[in-house]
PDB file of C-alpha atoms in Angstrom:
ATOM      1  CA  MET A  10     -34.843  26.173  -0.422  1.00 91.00           C
ATOM      2  CA  ARG A  11     -34.988  23.925   2.634  1.00 94.00           C
ATOM      3  CA  ILE A  12     -33.877  20.377   1.831  1.00 97.00           C
ATOM      4  CA  GLU A  13     -35.760  17.764   3.840  1.00 96.00           C
ATOM      5  CA  ARG A  14     -34.899  14.122   4.295  1.00 96.00           C
ATOM      6  CA  LEU A  15     -37.496  11.419   3.827  1.00 97.00           C
ATOM      7  CA  LYS A  16     -38.466  10.290   7.301  1.00 95.00           C
ATOM      8  CA  LEU A  17     -37.991   6.572   6.966  1.00 96.00           C
ATOM      9  CA  ARG A  18     -36.834   4.258   9.734  1.00 95.00           C
ATOM     10  CA  LYS A  19     -33.222   3.053   9.353  1.00 94.00           C
ATOM     11  CA  LEU A  20     -32.649   5.527   6.501  1.00 95.00           C
ATOM     12  CA  ASN A  21     -31.121   8.759   7.740  1.00 92.00           C
ATOM     13  CA  ASN A  22     -29.694  10.109   4.483  1.00 95.00           C
ATOM     14  CA  THR A  23     -32.490   9.561   2.000  1.00 97.00           C
ATOM     15  CA  ARG A  24     -34.156  12.401   0.128  1.00 98.00           C
ATOM     16  CA  ASP A  25     -36.344  13.138  -2.870  1.00 98.00           C
ATOM     17  CA  LEU A  26     -34.856  15.653  -5.299  1.00 98.00           C
ATOM     18  CA  GLY A  27     -38.412  16.629  -6.175  1.00 98.00           C
ATOM     19  CA  GLY A  28     -39.152  20.317  -5.752  1.00 98.00           C
ATOM     20  CA  PHE A  29     -35.612  21.511  -6.510  1.00 98.00           C
ATOM     21  CA  PRO A  30     -36.078  24.621  -8.709  1.00 98.00           C
ATOM     22  CA  THR A  31     -34.256  24.961 -12.024  1.00 98.00           C
ATOM     23  CA  LYS A  32     -32.869  28.010 -13.789  1.00 97.00           C
ATOM     24  CA  ASP A  33     -35.606  27.948 -16.442  1.00 96.00           C
ATOM     25  CA  GLY A  34     -38.392  28.309 -13.886  1.00 97.00           C
ATOM     26  CA  LYS A  35     -39.289  24.646 -13.597  1.00 98.00           C
ATOM     27  CA  LYS A  36     -38.898  22.164 -10.755  1.00 98.00           C
ATOM     28  CA  ILE A  37     -37.736  18.589 -10.494  1.00 98.00           C
ATOM     29  CA  LYS A  38     -40.754  16.297 -10.340  1.00 98.00           C
ATOM     30  CA  ARG A  39     -41.516  14.714  -6.995  1.00 98.00           C
ATOM     31  CA  GLY A  40     -41.424  10.950  -6.591  1.00 98.00           C
ATOM     32  CA  LYS A  41     -39.040  10.384  -9.501  1.00 98.00           C
ATOM     33  CA  LEU A  42     -35.488  10.799  -8.223  1.00 98.00           C
ATOM     34  CA  ILE A  43     -34.374   9.629  -4.774  1.00 98.00           C
ATOM     35  CA  ARG A  44     -30.836   9.508  -3.414  1.00 98.00           C
ATOM     36  CA  SER A  45     -29.939   7.422  -0.404  1.00 98.00           C
ATOM     37  CA  GLY A  46     -27.421   5.538   1.681  1.00 95.00           C
ATOM     38  CA  ARG A  47     -27.400   1.746   1.895  1.00 95.00           C
ATOM     39  CA  LEU A  48     -30.713  -0.106   2.172  1.00 98.00           C
ATOM     40  CA  TYR A  49     -29.550  -2.578   4.801  1.00 96.00           C
ATOM     41  CA  ASN A  50     -31.821  -4.368   7.293  1.00 97.00           C
ATOM     42  CA  LEU A  51     -34.823  -2.154   6.611  1.00 98.00           C
ATOM     43  CA  PRO A  52     -37.978  -2.601   8.689  1.00 97.00           C
ATOM     44  CA  LYS A  53     -41.233  -3.539   6.977  1.00 97.00           C
ATOM     45  CA  SER A  54     -42.598  -0.022   7.432  1.00 97.00           C
ATOM     46  CA  THR A  55     -39.728   1.467   5.416  1.00 98.00           C
ATOM     47  CA  VAL A  56     -40.038  -1.154   2.698  1.00 98.00           C
ATOM     48  CA  ALA A  57     -43.764  -0.426   2.463  1.00 98.00           C
ATOM     49  CA  ALA A  58     -43.102   3.318   2.306  1.00 98.00           C
ATOM     50  CA  LEU A  59     -40.589   2.950  -0.535  1.00 98.00           C
ATOM     51  CA  LYS A  60     -43.049   0.826  -2.484  1.00 97.00           C
ATOM     52  CA  ALA A  61     -45.799   3.385  -1.840  1.00 96.00           C
ATOM     53  CA  MET A  62     -43.512   6.105  -3.229  1.00 97.00           C
ATOM     54  CA  GLY A  63     -43.357   4.165  -6.466  1.00 97.00           C
ATOM     55  CA  VAL A  64     -39.711   3.138  -6.331  1.00 98.00           C
ATOM     56  CA  SER A  65     -39.312   0.812  -9.298  1.00 98.00           C
ATOM     57  CA  THR A  66     -35.549   0.805  -9.879  1.00 98.00           C
ATOM     58  CA  ILE A  67     -32.671   0.775  -7.384  1.00 98.00           C
ATOM     59  CA  ILE A  68     -29.115   1.509  -8.505  1.00 98.00           C
ATOM     60  CA  ASP A  69     -26.571   0.087  -6.051  1.00 98.00           C
ATOM     61  CA  MET A  70     -23.195   1.782  -6.523  1.00 97.00           C
ATOM     62  CA  ARG A  71     -21.364  -0.258  -3.898  1.00 95.00           C
ATOM     63  CA  ILE A  72     -18.658  -2.776  -4.676  1.00 92.00           C
ATOM     64  CA  GLN A  73     -19.176  -6.478  -4.008  1.00 90.00           C
ATOM     65  CA  ARG A  74     -17.521  -6.438  -0.578  1.00 86.00           C
ATOM     66  CA  GLU A  75     -19.850  -3.687   0.622  1.00 89.00           C
ATOM     67  CA  GLN A  76     -22.866  -5.584  -0.680  1.00 94.00           C
ATOM     68  CA  ILE A  77     -21.787  -8.765   1.095  1.00 92.00           C
ATOM     69  CA  GLU A  78     -21.202  -7.010   4.414  1.00 90.00           C
ATOM     70  CA  ASN A  79     -24.456  -5.005   4.282  1.00 93.00           C
ATOM     71  CA  PRO A  80     -26.844  -6.555   1.746  1.00 97.00           C
ATOM     72  CA  ASN A  81     -29.815  -4.582   0.492  1.00 97.00           C
ATOM     73  CA  THR A  82     -33.197  -5.455   1.899  1.00 98.00           C
ATOM     74  CA  GLU A  83     -35.228  -7.116  -0.846  1.00 95.00           C
ATOM     75  CA  ILE A  84     -38.242  -5.171  -2.079  1.00 96.00           C
ATOM     76  CA  ASP A  85     -40.729  -7.170  -4.120  1.00 96.00           C
ATOM     77  CA  GLY A  86     -41.259  -5.886  -7.638  1.00 96.00           C
ATOM     78  CA  VAL A  87     -38.308  -3.496  -7.590  1.00 98.00           C
ATOM     79  CA  LYS A  88     -35.502  -3.922 -10.114  1.00 97.00           C
ATOM     80  CA  VAL A  89     -32.013  -3.731  -8.587  1.00 98.00           C
ATOM     81  CA  ILE A  90     -29.115  -2.784 -10.852  1.00 98.00           C
ATOM     82  CA  ASN A  91     -25.561  -3.229  -9.595  1.00 98.00           C
ATOM     83  CA  LEU A  92     -23.369  -0.381 -10.779  1.00 98.00           C
ATOM     84  CA  PRO A  93     -20.202  -0.661  -8.652  1.00 96.00           C
ATOM     85  CA  ILE A  94     -18.101   2.479  -8.472  1.00 95.00           C
ATOM     86  CA  VAL A  95     -14.815   2.125  -6.612  1.00 86.00           C
ATOM     87  CA  CYS A  96     -14.531   4.998  -4.139  1.00 79.00           C
ATOM     88  CA  ALA A  97     -10.813   4.683  -3.383  1.00 70.00           C
ATOM     89  CA  ALA A  98      -7.652   5.817  -5.078  1.00 57.00           C
ATOM     90  CA  THR A  99      -6.506   2.186  -5.382  1.00 48.00           C
ATOM     91  CA  ALA A 100      -9.093  -0.283  -6.593  1.00 42.00           C
ATOM     92  CA  GLY A 101      -7.530  -3.589  -5.560  1.00 41.00           C
ATOM     93  CA  ILE A 102      -7.789  -3.652  -1.782  1.00 37.00           C
ATOM     94  CA  THR A 103     -11.472  -2.752  -1.612  1.00 41.00           C
ATOM     95  CA  HIS A 104     -12.534  -5.902  -3.440  1.00 44.00           C
ATOM     96  CA  THR A 105     -10.935  -8.473  -1.157  1.00 44.00           C
ATOM     97  CA  LYS A 106     -10.903  -7.184   2.408  1.00 50.00           C
ATOM     98  CA  SER A 107     -13.471  -5.995   4.919  1.00 59.00           C
ATOM     99  CA  MET A 108     -14.381  -2.323   4.584  1.00 54.00           C
ATOM    100  CA  ALA A 109     -13.177  -1.582   8.131  1.00 60.00           C
ATOM    101  CA  ARG A 110      -9.760  -3.023   7.326  1.00 65.00           C
ATOM    102  CA  THR A 111      -9.763  -1.263   3.967  1.00 62.00           C
ATOM    103  CA  MET A 112     -10.351   2.116   5.600  1.00 62.00           C
ATOM    104  CA  LEU A 113      -7.555   1.577   8.108  1.00 64.00           C
ATOM    105  CA  GLU A 114      -5.119   0.561   5.374  1.00 68.00           C
ATOM    106  CA  GLU A 115      -6.213   3.515   3.259  1.00 64.00           C
ATOM    107  CA  SER A 116      -5.623   5.888   6.187  1.00 68.00           C
ATOM    108  CA  ARG A 117      -2.006   4.696   6.403  1.00 71.00           C
ATOM    109  CA  ARG A 118      -1.518   5.098   2.657  1.00 72.00           C
ATOM    110  CA  ILE A 119      -3.192   8.513   2.636  1.00 76.00           C
ATOM    111  CA  LYS A 120      -0.703   9.854   5.160  1.00 73.00           C
ATOM    112  CA  THR A 121       2.211   8.590   3.077  1.00 78.00           C
ATOM    113  CA  GLU A 122       1.011   9.374  -0.451  1.00 82.00           C
ATOM    114  CA  PHE A 123      -1.376  12.314  -0.094  1.00 83.00           C
ATOM    115  CA  GLY A 124      -0.528  13.957   3.207  1.00 81.00           C
ATOM    116  CA  THR A 125      -4.111  14.911   4.070  1.00 81.00           C
ATOM    117  CA  ALA A 126      -7.586  13.433   3.735  1.00 80.00           C
ATOM    118  CA  ASP A 127      -8.629  16.476   1.697  1.00 88.00           C
ATOM    119  CA  ASN A 128      -5.957  15.791  -0.934  1.00 89.00           C
ATOM    120  CA  TYR A 129      -7.009  12.153  -0.990  1.00 85.00           C
ATOM    121  CA  MET A 130     -10.737  12.837  -1.412  1.00 88.00           C
ATOM    122  CA  ASN A 131     -10.121  15.342  -4.200  1.00 92.00           C
ATOM    123  CA  HIS A 132      -8.014  12.697  -5.944  1.00 90.00           C
ATOM    124  CA  VAL A 133     -10.689  10.020  -5.478  1.00 90.00           C
ATOM    125  CA  TYR A 134     -13.365  12.273  -6.968  1.00 95.00           C
ATOM    126  CA  GLU A 135     -11.071  13.037  -9.874  1.00 96.00           C
ATOM    127  CA  LEU A 136     -10.589   9.317 -10.558  1.00 94.00           C
ATOM    128  CA  ILE A 137     -14.328   8.695 -10.526  1.00 96.00           C
ATOM    129  CA  LEU A 138     -15.032  11.609 -12.851  1.00 98.00           C
ATOM    130  CA  PHE A 139     -12.118  11.248 -15.263  1.00 97.00           C
ATOM    131  CA  GLY A 140     -10.939   7.638 -15.004  1.00 95.00           C
ATOM    132  CA  GLU A 141     -12.108   5.311 -17.755  1.00 96.00           C
ATOM    133  CA  ASP A 142     -14.025   2.970 -15.440  1.00 95.00           C
ATOM    134  CA  GLY A 143     -15.621   5.888 -13.611  1.00 96.00           C
ATOM    135  CA  LYS A 144     -16.774   7.540 -16.840  1.00 98.00           C
ATOM    136  CA  LYS A 145     -18.208   4.249 -18.058  1.00 98.00           C
ATOM    137  CA  LYS A 146     -20.219   3.787 -14.856  1.00 98.00           C
ATOM    138  CA  LEU A 147     -21.456   7.393 -14.841  1.00 98.00           C
ATOM    139  CA  ARG A 148     -22.677   7.001 -18.421  1.00 98.00           C
ATOM    140  CA  GLU A 149     -24.501   3.828 -17.395  1.00 98.00           C
ATOM    141  CA  PHE A 150     -26.118   5.775 -14.555  1.00 98.00           C
ATOM    142  CA  PHE A 151     -27.606   8.234 -17.030  1.00 98.00           C
ATOM    143  CA  ASP A 152     -28.645   5.466 -19.421  1.00 98.00           C
ATOM    144  CA  ILE A 153     -30.604   3.835 -16.594  1.00 98.00           C
ATOM    145  CA  LEU A 154     -32.339   7.119 -15.789  1.00 98.00           C
ATOM    146  CA  ILE A 155     -33.241   7.653 -19.435  1.00 98.00           C
ATOM    147  CA  GLU A 156     -34.617   4.137 -19.897  1.00 98.00           C
ATOM    148  CA  SER A 157     -36.331   3.673 -16.534  1.00 96.00           C
ATOM    149  CA  GLU A 158     -39.993   3.985 -15.688  1.00 93.00           C
ATOM    150  CA  GLY A 159     -41.342   5.125 -12.347  1.00 95.00           C
ATOM    151  CA  CYS A 160     -39.115   6.272  -9.510  1.00 98.00           C
ATOM    152  CA  VAL A 161     -35.364   5.642  -9.460  1.00 98.00           C
ATOM    153  CA  LEU A 162     -33.402   5.404  -6.205  1.00 98.00           C
ATOM    154  CA  TRP A 163     -29.602   5.349  -6.287  1.00 98.00           C
ATOM    155  CA  HIS A 164     -27.330   4.738  -3.353  1.00 98.00           C
ATOM    156  CA  CYS A 165     -23.853   3.783  -2.187  1.00 96.00           C
ATOM    157  CA  ASN A 166     -22.853   3.093   1.413  1.00 91.00           C
ATOM    158  CA  ALA A 167     -23.229   6.414   3.222  1.00 90.00           C
ATOM    159  CA  GLY A 168     -24.951   8.190   0.351  1.00 94.00           C
ATOM    160  CA  LYS A 169     -22.509  11.090   0.169  1.00 93.00           C
ATOM    161  CA  ASP A 170     -19.599  10.427  -2.231  1.00 94.00           C
ATOM    162  CA  ARG A 171     -20.573   8.221  -5.180  1.00 96.00           C
ATOM    163  CA  THR A 172     -24.225   9.088  -4.684  1.00 97.00           C
ATOM    164  CA  GLY A 173     -23.254  12.735  -4.238  1.00 97.00           C
ATOM    165  CA  LEU A 174     -21.243  12.923  -7.460  1.00 98.00           C
ATOM    166  CA  CYS A 175     -24.037  11.359  -9.501  1.00 98.00           C
ATOM    167  CA  SER A 176     -26.569  13.700  -7.900  1.00 98.00           C
ATOM    168  CA  MET A 177     -24.385  16.712  -8.665  1.00 98.00           C
ATOM    169  CA  LEU A 178     -24.064  15.779 -12.349  1.00 98.00           C
ATOM    170  CA  LEU A 179     -27.792  15.161 -12.685  1.00 98.00           C
ATOM    171  CA  GLU A 180     -28.810  18.334 -10.864  1.00 98.00           C
ATOM    172  CA  GLU A 181     -26.437  20.424 -12.965  1.00 98.00           C
ATOM    173  CA  LEU A 182     -27.822  18.899 -16.176  1.00 98.00           C
ATOM    174  CA  LEU A 183     -31.398  19.587 -15.076  1.00 98.00           C
ATOM    175  CA  GLY A 184     -30.507  23.210 -14.389  1.00 98.00           C
ATOM    176  CA  VAL A 185     -30.468  23.372 -10.587  1.00 98.00           C
ATOM    177  CA  GLU A 186     -28.676  26.451  -9.237  1.00 98.00           C
ATOM    178  CA  ARG A 187     -25.090  25.786  -8.164  1.00 98.00           C
ATOM    179  CA  ASN A 188     -25.597  26.882  -4.564  1.00 98.00           C
ATOM    180  CA  LEU A 189     -28.405  24.353  -4.158  1.00 98.00           C
ATOM    181  CA  VAL A 190     -26.295  21.616  -5.754  1.00 98.00           C
ATOM    182  CA  VAL A 191     -23.583  22.254  -3.165  1.00 98.00           C
ATOM    183  CA  GLN A 192     -26.162  22.469  -0.374  1.00 98.00           C
ATOM    184  CA  ASP A 193     -27.599  19.091  -1.352  1.00 98.00           C
ATOM    185  CA  TYR A 194     -24.127  17.571  -1.199  1.00 97.00           C
ATOM    186  CA  CYS A 195     -23.327  19.047   2.212  1.00 95.00           C
ATOM    187  CA  ILE A 196     -26.690  18.309   3.864  1.00 96.00           C
ATOM    188  CA  SER A 197     -25.622  14.680   4.231  1.00 93.00           C
ATOM    189  CA  ARG A 198     -23.580  15.859   7.219  1.00 89.00           C
ATOM    190  CA  LYS A 199     -26.723  17.063   8.979  1.00 90.00           C
ATOM    191  CA  PHE A 200     -28.786  14.012   8.110  1.00 87.00           C
ATOM    192  CA  GLN A 201     -26.073  11.643   9.305  1.00 75.00           C
ATOM    193  CA  TYR A 202     -25.425  13.468  12.556  1.00 62.00           C
ATOM    194  CA  ARG A 203     -26.422  10.559  14.792  1.00 64.00           C
ATOM    195  CA  LYS A 204     -24.470   8.023  12.748  1.00 65.00           C
ATOM    196  CA  ARG A 205     -21.414  10.310  12.734  1.00 57.00           C
ATOM    197  CA  PHE A 206     -21.679  10.722  16.501  1.00 53.00           C
ATOM    198  CA  TRP A 207     -21.272   6.975  17.033  1.00 51.00           C
ATOM    199  CA  GLN A 208     -18.591   6.718  14.359  1.00 57.00           C
ATOM    200  CA  LEU A 209     -16.572   9.443  16.063  1.00 54.00           C
ATOM    201  CA  ALA A 210     -17.107   7.853  19.466  1.00 59.00           C
ATOM    202  CA  GLY A 211     -15.850   4.535  18.127  1.00 61.00           C
ATOM    203  CA  LEU A 212     -12.779   6.142  16.604  1.00 58.00           C
ATOM    204  CA  GLN A 213     -11.913   7.822  19.884  1.00 61.00           C
ATOM    205  CA  ILE A 214     -11.546   4.472  21.633  1.00 57.00           C
ATOM    206  CA  ALA A 215     -10.123   2.526  18.692  1.00 62.00           C
ATOM    207  CA  PRO A 216      -6.519   1.328  19.277  1.00 59.00           C
ATOM    208  CA  ILE A 217      -5.021   3.145  16.298  1.00 59.00           C
ATOM    209  CA  PRO A 218      -2.581   6.100  16.129  1.00 59.00           C
ATOM    210  CA  ARG A 219      -4.062   9.559  16.561  1.00 62.00           C
ATOM    211  CA  ASP A 220      -2.907  10.859  13.173  1.00 58.00           C
ATOM    212  CA  PHE A 221      -4.712   7.966  11.463  1.00 60.00           C
ATOM    213  CA  LYS A 222      -7.816   8.773  13.504  1.00 59.00           C
ATOM    214  CA  HIS A 223      -7.740  12.329  12.199  1.00 59.00           C
ATOM    215  CA  ILE A 224      -7.654  11.055   8.624  1.00 62.00           C
ATOM    216  CA  LEU A 225     -10.532   8.622   9.196  1.00 64.00           C
ATOM    217  CA  ILE A 226     -12.594  11.372  10.821  1.00 65.00           C
ATOM    218  CA  ALA A 227     -11.992  13.632   7.812  1.00 63.00           C
ATOM    219  CA  LEU A 228     -13.071  10.891   5.399  1.00 67.00           C
ATOM    220  CA  ILE A 229     -16.615  10.774   6.802  1.00 72.00           C
ATOM    221  CA  GLU A 230     -17.165  14.523   6.343  1.00 80.00           C
ATOM    222  CA  PRO A 231     -18.929  15.720   3.148  1.00 87.00           C
ATOM    223  CA  LYS A 232     -16.990  18.976   2.982  1.00 92.00           C
ATOM    224  CA  PRO A 233     -18.245  21.587   0.479  1.00 95.00           C
ATOM    225  CA  GLY A 234     -14.721  21.952  -0.850  1.00 95.00           C
ATOM    226  CA  TYR A 235     -14.806  18.414  -2.238  1.00 95.00           C
ATOM    227  CA  ILE A 236     -17.759  18.965  -4.545  1.00 97.00           C
ATOM    228  CA  ILE A 237     -16.729  22.539  -5.398  1.00 98.00           C
ATOM    229  CA  GLU A 238     -13.273  21.320  -6.385  1.00 98.00           C
ATOM    230  CA  ALA A 239     -14.786  18.501  -8.457  1.00 98.00           C
ATOM    231  CA  ILE A 240     -16.962  20.958 -10.385  1.00 98.00           C
ATOM    232  CA  ALA A 241     -14.017  23.317 -10.858  1.00 98.00           C
ATOM    233  CA  LYS A 242     -11.952  20.509 -12.396  1.00 98.00           C
ATOM    234  CA  ILE A 243     -14.825  19.618 -14.711  1.00 98.00           C
ATOM    235  CA  GLU A 244     -15.172  23.227 -15.842  1.00 98.00           C
ATOM    236  CA  GLU A 245     -11.419  23.584 -16.289  1.00 98.00           C
ATOM    237  CA  ARG A 246     -11.321  20.597 -18.638  1.00 98.00           C
ATOM    238  CA  TYR A 247     -14.704  20.780 -20.372  1.00 98.00           C
ATOM    239  CA  GLY A 248     -16.067  24.282 -19.791  1.00 98.00           C
ATOM    240  CA  SER A 249     -19.192  23.122 -17.968  1.00 98.00           C
ATOM    241  CA  VAL A 250     -20.838  20.071 -16.436  1.00 98.00           C
ATOM    242  CA  GLU A 251     -22.976  19.751 -19.558  1.00 98.00           C
ATOM    243  CA  GLY A 252     -19.821  19.875 -21.686  1.00 98.00           C
ATOM    244  CA  TYR A 253     -18.337  17.106 -19.536  1.00 98.00           C
ATOM    245  CA  CYS A 254     -21.448  14.955 -19.878  1.00 98.00           C
ATOM    246  CA  LYS A 255     -21.359  15.373 -23.653  1.00 98.00           C
ATOM    247  CA  GLN A 256     -17.643  15.037 -24.298  1.00 98.00           C
ATOM    248  CA  ALA A 257     -16.549  12.631 -21.547  1.00 98.00           C
ATOM    249  CA  LEU A 258     -19.708  10.554 -21.082  1.00 98.00           C
ATOM    250  CA  GLY A 259     -21.084  10.749 -24.608  1.00 98.00           C
ATOM    251  CA  LEU A 260     -24.502  12.156 -23.792  1.00 98.00           C
ATOM    252  CA  THR A 261     -26.213  13.999 -26.635  1.00 98.00           C
ATOM    253  CA  ASP A 262     -28.526  16.997 -26.728  1.00 98.00           C
ATOM    254  CA  GLU A 263     -31.351  14.505 -27.220  1.00 98.00           C
ATOM    255  CA  HIS A 264     -30.367  12.582 -24.090  1.00 98.00           C
ATOM    256  CA  ILE A 265     -30.294  15.771 -22.038  1.00 98.00           C
ATOM    257  CA  SER A 266     -33.644  16.849 -23.456  1.00 98.00           C
ATOM    258  CA  ILE A 267     -35.139  13.475 -22.482  1.00 98.00           C
ATOM    259  CA  LEU A 268     -33.841  13.865 -18.931  1.00 98.00           C
ATOM    260  CA  LYS A 269     -35.289  17.366 -18.613  1.00 98.00           C
ATOM    261  CA  ASN A 270     -38.659  16.415 -20.084  1.00 98.00           C
ATOM    262  CA  LYS A 271     -38.834  13.293 -17.927  1.00 98.00           C
ATOM    263  CA  PHE A 272     -37.806  14.741 -14.604  1.00 98.00           C
ATOM    264  CA  THR A 273     -38.785  18.436 -14.604  1.00 98.00           C
ATOM    265  CA  GLU A 274     -42.100  20.224 -14.872  1.00 98.00           C
TER     266      GLU A 274
END
């Protein structure tokens, strides 16, 4: 299946999960589940398009500092739910400092404590999936989906890590084939090509050591190994993603049935 992004101005990593086929011969309904990056400084045409799509609930997974630095554009009539998920191995620094400074400090710590960006990202994903706060927030994500009406859009900053993990769990529960789940995670790299180009250009001229630059460059890449490793750890501990959602998040067979009936056809 070819995954297409929604062509909306100022949103380069936004897509409808509608049309994704499931193992039982169904498809995810269109206009019900949208994943995205931040909704900052959107033009009127994009706001109008999101309203026309029926977006009724927005789940913002960014922490307070991210929201302050890049606030969401207000959309009349749309409910915004703050569901902050800390996407760092140490929670404290991301709440009090600018995100640019946070990333630089994290790059120094990564080199010392983890050695590589890959080791760091795998550890971050593990904390989100298995840490108590992460599990609590992921359960809330599913509760919102179950209780919501209309179209739900969830996003973080870039739309690849926190958004990607939530999308993976949901797609697995709905029965999407594993290869498509991984493809959906990785396609963020393609959709963010222009943004990455300028990020990489900025890093090349930034007055920071080269080894830190290499770590920062690695952190903006949605590598397939990250999501594959996350799923492998889930299956190692719980047997399957569904087993994880039941045992770790507390979802029931009834909850899963509601999600499938609500979002597939």
